[in-house]
Coordinates of C-alpha atoms in Angstrom, one line a residue:
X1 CA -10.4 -24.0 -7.6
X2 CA -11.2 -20.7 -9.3
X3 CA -12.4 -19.2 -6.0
X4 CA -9.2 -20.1 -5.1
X5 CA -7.8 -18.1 -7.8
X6 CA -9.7 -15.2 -6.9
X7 CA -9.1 -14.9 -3.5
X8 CA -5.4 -14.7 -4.0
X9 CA -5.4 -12.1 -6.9
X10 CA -7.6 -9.9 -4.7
X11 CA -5.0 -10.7 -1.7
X12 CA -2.4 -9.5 -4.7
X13 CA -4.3 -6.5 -5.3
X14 CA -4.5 -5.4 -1.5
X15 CA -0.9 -5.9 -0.7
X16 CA 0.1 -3.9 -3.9
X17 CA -2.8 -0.9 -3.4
X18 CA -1.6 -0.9 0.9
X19 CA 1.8 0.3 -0.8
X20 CA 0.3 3.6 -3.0
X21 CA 3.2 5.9 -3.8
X22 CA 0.3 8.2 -5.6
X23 CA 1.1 11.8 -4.3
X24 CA 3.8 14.4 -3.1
X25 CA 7.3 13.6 -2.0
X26 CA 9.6 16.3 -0.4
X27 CA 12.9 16.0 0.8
X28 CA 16.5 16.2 -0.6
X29 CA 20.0 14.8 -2.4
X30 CA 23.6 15.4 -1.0
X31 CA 26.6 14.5 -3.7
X32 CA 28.9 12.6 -2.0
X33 CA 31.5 14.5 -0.2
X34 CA 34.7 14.9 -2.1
X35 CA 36.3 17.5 -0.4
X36 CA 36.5 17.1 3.2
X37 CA 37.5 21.0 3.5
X38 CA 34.2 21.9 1.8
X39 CA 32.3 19.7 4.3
X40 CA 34.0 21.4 7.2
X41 CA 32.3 25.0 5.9
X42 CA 28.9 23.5 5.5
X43 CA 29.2 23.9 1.6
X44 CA 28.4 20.6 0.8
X45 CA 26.3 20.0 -2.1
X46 CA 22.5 19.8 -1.4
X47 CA 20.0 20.5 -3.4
X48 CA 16.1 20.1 -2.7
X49 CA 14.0 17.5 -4.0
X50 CA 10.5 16.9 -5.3
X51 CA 8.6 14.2 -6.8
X52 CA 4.9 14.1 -7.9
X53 CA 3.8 10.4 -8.7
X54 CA 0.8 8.4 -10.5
X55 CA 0.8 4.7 -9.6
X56 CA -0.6 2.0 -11.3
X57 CA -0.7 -1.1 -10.0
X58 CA 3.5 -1.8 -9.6
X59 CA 4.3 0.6 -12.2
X60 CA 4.2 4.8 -12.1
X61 CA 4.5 7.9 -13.9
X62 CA 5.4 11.6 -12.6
X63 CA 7.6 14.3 -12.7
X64 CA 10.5 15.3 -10.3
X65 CA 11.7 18.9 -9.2
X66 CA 15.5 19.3 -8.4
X67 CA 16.3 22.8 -7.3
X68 CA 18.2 25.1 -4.6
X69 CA 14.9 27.5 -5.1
X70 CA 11.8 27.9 -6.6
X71 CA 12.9 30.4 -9.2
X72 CA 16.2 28.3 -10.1
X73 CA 15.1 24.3 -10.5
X74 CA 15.0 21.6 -13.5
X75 CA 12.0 19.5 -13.9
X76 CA 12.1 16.0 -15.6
X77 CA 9.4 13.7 -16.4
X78 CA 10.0 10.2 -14.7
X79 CA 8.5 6.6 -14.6
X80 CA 9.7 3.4 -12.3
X81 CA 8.5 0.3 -10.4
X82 CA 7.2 -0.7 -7.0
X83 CA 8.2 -4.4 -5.7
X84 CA 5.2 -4.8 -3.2
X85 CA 7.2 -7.6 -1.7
X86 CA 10.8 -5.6 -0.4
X87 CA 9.0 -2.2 -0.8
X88 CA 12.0 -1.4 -2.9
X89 CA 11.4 1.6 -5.7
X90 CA 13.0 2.1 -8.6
X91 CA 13.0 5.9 -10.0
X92 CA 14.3 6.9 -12.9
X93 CA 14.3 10.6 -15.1
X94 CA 13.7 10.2 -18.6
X95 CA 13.8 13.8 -20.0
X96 CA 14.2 17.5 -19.1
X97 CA 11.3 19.3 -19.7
X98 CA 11.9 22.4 -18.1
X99 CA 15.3 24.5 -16.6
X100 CA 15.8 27.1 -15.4
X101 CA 19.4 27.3 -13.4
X102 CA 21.9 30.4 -13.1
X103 CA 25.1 30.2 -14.5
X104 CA 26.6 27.3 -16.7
X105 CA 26.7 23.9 -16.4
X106 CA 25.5 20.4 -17.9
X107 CA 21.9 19.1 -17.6
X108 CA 22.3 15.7 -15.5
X109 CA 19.9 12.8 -14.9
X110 CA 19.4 10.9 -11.9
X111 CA 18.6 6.8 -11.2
X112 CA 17.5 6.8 -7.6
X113 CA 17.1 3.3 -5.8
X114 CA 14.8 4.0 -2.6
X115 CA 13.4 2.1 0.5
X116 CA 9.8 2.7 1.0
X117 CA 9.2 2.3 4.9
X118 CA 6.3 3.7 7.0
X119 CA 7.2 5.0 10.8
X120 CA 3.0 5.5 12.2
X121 CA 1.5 7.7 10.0
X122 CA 5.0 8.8 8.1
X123 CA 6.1 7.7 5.1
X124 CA 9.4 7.7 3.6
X125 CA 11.5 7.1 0.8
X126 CA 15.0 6.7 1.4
X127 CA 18.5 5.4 -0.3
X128 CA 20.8 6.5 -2.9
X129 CA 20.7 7.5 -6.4
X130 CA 23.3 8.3 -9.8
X131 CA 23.3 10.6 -12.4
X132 CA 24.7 11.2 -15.9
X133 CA 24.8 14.4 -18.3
X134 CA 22.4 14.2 -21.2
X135 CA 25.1 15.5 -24.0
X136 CA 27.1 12.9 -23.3
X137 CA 26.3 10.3 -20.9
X138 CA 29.0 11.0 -18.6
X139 CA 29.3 10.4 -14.9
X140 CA 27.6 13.6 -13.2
X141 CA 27.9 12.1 -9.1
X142 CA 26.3 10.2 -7.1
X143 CA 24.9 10.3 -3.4
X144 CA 21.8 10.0 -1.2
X145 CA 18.2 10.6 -1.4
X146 CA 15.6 11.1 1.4
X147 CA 11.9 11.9 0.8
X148 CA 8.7 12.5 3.2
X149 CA 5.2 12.0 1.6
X150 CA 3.7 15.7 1.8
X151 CA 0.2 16.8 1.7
X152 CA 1.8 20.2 -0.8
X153 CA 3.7 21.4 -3.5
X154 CA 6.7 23.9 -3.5
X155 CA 5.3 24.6 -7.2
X156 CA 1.7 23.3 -8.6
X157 CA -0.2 20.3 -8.2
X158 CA 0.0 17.4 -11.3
X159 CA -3.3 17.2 -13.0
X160 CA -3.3 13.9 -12.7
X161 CA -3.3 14.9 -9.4
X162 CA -6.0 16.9 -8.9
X163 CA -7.9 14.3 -11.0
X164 CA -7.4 11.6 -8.4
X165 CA -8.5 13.9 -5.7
X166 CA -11.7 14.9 -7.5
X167 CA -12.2 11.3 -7.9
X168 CA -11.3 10.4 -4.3
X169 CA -14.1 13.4 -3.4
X170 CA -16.4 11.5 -5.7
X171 CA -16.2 8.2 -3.9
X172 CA -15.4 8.4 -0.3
X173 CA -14.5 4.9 1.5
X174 CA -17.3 3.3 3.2
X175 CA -17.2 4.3 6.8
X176 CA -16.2 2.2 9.2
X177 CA -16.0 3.9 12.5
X178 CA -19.9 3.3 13.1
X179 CA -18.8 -0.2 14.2
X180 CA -16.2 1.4 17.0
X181 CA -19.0 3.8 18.0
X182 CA -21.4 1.1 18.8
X183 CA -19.1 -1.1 20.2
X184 CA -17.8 1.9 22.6
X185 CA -21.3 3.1 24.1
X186 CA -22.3 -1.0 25.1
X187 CA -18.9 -0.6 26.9
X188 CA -19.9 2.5 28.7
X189 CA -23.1 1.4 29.9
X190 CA -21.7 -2.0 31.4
X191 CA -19.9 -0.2 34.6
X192 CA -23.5 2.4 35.5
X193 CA -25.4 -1.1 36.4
X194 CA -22.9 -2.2 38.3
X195 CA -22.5 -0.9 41.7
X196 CA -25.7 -2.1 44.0
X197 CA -26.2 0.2 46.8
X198 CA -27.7 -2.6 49.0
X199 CA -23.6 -3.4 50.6
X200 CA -23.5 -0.5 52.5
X201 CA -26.6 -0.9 55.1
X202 CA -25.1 -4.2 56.8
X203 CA -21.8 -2.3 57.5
X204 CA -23.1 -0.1 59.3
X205 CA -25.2 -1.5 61.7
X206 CA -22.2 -3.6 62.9
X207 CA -20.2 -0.6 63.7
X208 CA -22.9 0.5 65.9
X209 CA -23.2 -2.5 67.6
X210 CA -19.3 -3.0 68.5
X211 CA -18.5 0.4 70.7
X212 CA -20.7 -0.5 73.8
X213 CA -19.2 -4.0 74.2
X214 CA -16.1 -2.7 74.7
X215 CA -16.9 0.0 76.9
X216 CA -18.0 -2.1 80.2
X217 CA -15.0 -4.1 79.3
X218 CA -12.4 -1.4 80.5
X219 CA -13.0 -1.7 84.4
X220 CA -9.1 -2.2 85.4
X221 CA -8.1 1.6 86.7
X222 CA -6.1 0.6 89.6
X223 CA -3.9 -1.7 88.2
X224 CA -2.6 0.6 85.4
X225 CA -1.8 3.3 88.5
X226 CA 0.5 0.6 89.7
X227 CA 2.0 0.1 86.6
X228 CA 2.9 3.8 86.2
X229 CA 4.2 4.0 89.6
X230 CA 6.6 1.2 89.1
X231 CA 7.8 2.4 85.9
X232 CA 8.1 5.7 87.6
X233 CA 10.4 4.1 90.0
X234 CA 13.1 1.7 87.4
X235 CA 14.5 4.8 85.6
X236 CA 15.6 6.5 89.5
X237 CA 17.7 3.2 90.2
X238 CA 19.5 2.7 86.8
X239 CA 21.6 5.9 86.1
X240 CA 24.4 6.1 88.4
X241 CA 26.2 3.0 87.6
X242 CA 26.6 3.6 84.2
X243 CA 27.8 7.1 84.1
X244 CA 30.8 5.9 86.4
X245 CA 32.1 3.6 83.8
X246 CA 30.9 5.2 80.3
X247 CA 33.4 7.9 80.4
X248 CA 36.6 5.9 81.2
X249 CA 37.1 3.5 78.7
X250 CA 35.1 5.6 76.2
X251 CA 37.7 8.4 76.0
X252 CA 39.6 7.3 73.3
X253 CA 37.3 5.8 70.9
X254 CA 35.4 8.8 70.5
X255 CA 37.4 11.0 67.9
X256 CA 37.4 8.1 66.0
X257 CA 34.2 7.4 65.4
X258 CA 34.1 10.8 65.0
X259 CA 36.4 10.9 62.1
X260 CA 34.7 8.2 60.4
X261 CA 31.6 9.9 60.5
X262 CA 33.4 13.2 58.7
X263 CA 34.7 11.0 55.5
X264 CA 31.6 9.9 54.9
X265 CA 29.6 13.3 54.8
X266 CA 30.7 14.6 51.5
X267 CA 30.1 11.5 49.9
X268 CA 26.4 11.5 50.7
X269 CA 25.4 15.5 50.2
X270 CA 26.6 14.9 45.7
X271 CA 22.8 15.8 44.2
X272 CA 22.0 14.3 41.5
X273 CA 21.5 16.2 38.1
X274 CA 17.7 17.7 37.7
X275 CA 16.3 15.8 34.7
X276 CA 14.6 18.3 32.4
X277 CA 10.9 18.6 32.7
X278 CA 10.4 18.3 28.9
X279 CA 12.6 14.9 29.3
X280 CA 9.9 13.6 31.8
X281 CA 6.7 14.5 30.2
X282 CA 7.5 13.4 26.6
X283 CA 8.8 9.8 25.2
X284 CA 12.4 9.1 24.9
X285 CA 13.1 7.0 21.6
X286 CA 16.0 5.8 20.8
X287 CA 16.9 6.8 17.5
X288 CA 21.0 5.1 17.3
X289 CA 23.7 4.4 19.0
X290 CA 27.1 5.2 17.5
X291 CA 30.3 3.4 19.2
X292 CA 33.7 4.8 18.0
X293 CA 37.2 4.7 19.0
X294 CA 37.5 8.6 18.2
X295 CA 38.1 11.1 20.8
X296 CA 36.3 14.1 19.5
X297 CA 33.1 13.8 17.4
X298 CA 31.9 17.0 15.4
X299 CA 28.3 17.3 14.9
X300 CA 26.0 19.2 12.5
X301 CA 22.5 19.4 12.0
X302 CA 20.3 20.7 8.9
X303 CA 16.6 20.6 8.5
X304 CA 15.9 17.6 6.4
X305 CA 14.3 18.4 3.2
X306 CA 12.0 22.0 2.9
X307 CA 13.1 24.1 5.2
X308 CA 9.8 25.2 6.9
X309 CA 10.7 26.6 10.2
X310 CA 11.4 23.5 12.3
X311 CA 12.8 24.5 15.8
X312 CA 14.5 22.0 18.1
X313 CA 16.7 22.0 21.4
X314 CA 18.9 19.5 22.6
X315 CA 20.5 18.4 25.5
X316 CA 23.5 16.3 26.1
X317 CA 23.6 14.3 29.4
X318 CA 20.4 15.6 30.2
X319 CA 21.7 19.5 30.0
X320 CA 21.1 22.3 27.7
X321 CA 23.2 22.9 25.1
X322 CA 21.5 24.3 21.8
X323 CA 18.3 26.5 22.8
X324 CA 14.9 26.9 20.8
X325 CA 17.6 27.1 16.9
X326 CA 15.5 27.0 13.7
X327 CA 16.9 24.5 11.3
X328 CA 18.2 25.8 7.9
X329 CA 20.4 24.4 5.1
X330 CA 23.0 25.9 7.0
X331 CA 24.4 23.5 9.7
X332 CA 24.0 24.1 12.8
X333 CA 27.1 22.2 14.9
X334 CA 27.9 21.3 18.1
X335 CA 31.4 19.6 19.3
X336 CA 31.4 16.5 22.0
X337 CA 34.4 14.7 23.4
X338 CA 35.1 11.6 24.6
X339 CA 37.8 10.0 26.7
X340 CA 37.9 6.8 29.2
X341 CA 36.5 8.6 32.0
X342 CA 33.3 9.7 29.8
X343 CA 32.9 7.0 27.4
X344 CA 29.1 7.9 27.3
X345 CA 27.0 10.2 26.2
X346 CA 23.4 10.8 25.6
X347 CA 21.9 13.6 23.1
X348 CA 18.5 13.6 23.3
X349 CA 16.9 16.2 20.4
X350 CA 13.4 18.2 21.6
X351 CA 11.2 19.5 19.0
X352 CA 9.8 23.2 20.1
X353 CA 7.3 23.3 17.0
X354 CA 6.3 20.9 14.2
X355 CA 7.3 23.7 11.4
X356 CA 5.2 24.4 8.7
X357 CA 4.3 20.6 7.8
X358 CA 4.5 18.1 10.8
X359 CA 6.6 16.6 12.0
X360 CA 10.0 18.5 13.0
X361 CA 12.5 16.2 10.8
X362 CA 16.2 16.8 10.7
X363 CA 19.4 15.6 9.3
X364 CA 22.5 15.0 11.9
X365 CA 25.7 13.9 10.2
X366 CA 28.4 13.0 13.3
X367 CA 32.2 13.1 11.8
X368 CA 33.9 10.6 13.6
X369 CA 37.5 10.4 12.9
X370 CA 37.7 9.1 9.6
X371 CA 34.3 7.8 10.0
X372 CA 31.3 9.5 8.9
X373 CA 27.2 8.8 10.7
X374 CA 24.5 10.3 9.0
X375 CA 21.2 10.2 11.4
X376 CA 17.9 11.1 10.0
X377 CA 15.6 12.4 12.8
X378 CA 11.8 12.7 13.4
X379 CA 10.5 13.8 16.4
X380 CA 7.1 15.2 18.0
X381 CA 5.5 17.3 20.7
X382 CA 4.8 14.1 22.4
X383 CA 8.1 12.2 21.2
X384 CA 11.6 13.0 21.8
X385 CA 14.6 11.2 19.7
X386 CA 17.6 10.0 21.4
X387 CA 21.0 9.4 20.0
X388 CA 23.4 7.5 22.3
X389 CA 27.3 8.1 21.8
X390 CA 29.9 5.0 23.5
X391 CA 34.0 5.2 23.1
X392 CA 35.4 2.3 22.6
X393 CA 39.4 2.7 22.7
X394 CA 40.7 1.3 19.6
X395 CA 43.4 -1.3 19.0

């Protein structure tokens, strides 16, 4: 019974410790919109996010960055929980311990309620958070939080930080790619015994032997002569009857089978669209698909997070339509309509470089009517994300 117990602490311990928060988090907030005018501009609020975390066991520690720069930020010590179970965080901001902002203004906290979820070797933290200002506790806005676990620091790396690295440097996992190794080479040499070179020497002393049998065989000249001559002969007596009556009755039908032949012509020679090289070599994921009754759909994009050079193209219906743009904080925007005739549409987004730190990530927010998509995007030099759009007339 005690093993017992043991075995499903440790099995406790391993689901907790697979879900380590311990490092850097980059990404961003948005406010929620509250002036639809101010969206249009690309003046939304959005600020830049950073958090630097300690965990222990479900339970950590850190600080948190919020800033438009590096020169102008606030930094807060925070502490929250892990629930290994729903991989749901809870974040909170305790107290300013350093500001520096232009102009006026009150100091606000934040509560943030994230996702933790892990796309291959990508993890993210993801969902929504509100705020209040220390003077008073009053509501200071509320809106959306993304983060990407980051190898660096806009500013300097926690102690305890650097601590856990040394330590990590210290005590390096037991390796376990030995086993792979071993396994791999008794694979190799498998095939090199394989092939006997013994098969070969029976094949071909049967082809040798098979050529003079047939040779005597073929003794028959003068009967094939008399086959030619006859078939000479049938083609002489054939022709004149039916040129006589071909033309007669044929007279007529033969501007209409002409015509038919002319209506279907420029049905055939429509070519088909060239797909794009770079939509043929890489992965097509689909990413969403977004069905709405609205005729016009305004789209802009914005790097997601630190902007660190990220460059993407994209192509709607498999053409060209944005070329090799760097993503900024300033949206970059693109306009598609739909209708019954093209009630489809596919945008698939290409990532020209990884940016600064892999991968290319971007934010796409899609107005919609009075509907609003936000799409968060991660794509690779192998990978390609697709977005698919579908009108749907309304009632």
């Amino acid at each position: 019974m005690k093993r017992f117990l043991l075995f499903t602490i440790c099995c406790i311990s391993i689901s907790v410790s697979a879900q380590d928060l311990t490092g850097i988090w980059r990404g961003g907030f948005r406010s929620t919109a509250k002036n639809r005018l101010m969206e249009m501009l690309g003046q939304d609020d959005r600020y830049k996010f950073e958090v630097q975390i300690d965990q222990q066991d479900k339970r950590f520690s850190g600080v948190t960055y919020s800033y438009l720069t590096t020169v102008f930020y606030g930094k807060a010590t925070c502490e929250g929980t892990v629930n290994p179970t729903t991989h749901k965080v809870l974040l909170e901001e305790i107290k300013i311990v350093e500001q520096r902002m232009s102009g006026g203004g009150g100091i606000c906290i934040m509560t943030l309620f994230l996702q933790y979820s892990k796309v291959g070797e990508e993890e993210f933290l993801e969902g929504t958070y509100s705020s209040m200002k220390t003077s008073d506790s009053t509501d200071c806005g509320k809106g959306t939080v993304f983060l990407r676990k980051v190898p660096t620091s806009d500013f300097y790396k926690e102690p305890f930080l650097v601590e856990k690295e040394k330590e990590a440097e210290k005590n390096p996992p037991p390796p376990v790619a030995k086993k792979i190794d071993s396994a791999a080479i008794v694979k190799k040499t498998t095939p090199a015994t394989k092939p006997p070179a013994t098969v070969k020497k029976p094949v071909t002393g049967t082809a040798k032997t098979t050529p003079p049998v047939k040779k005597p065989v073929t003794t028959p000249p003068a009967n094939n002569t008399a086959k030619n001559n006859a078939a000479v002969k049938k083609p002489t007596l054939t022709p004149p009857p039916p040129t006589t009556k071909v033309p007669e009755p044929n007279l007529a039908t033969k501007p209409l089978v002409d015509s038919a032949k002319k209506v279907e012509k420029p049905i055939v020679t429509a070519p088909p669209a060239p797909v794009p090289k770079i939509l043929l070599t890489r992965e097509n994921e689909l990413v969403k698909t977004i069905t709405t009754s609205a005729k016009e759909l305004n789209i802009r994009i914005y790097d997601n997070g630190a902007v660190d050079n990220d460059t993407i193209s994209v192509y709607l219906d498999k053409k060209l339509v944005l070329s090799k743009k760097r993503l900024t904080e300033k949206a970059i925007t693109l306009t598609v309509k739909l209708d019954d005739d093209e009630n489809y549409h596919e945008l698939v987004m290409v990532a020209e470089n990884l940016g600064e730190i892999p991968p290319n990530t971007s934010l796409m927010i899609v107005d919609a009517g009075k509907q609003q998509y936000e799409v968060r995007i991660t794509s690779t030099e192998q990978k390609n994300a697709v977005i698919v759009f579908k009108y749907k007339p309304g009632p």
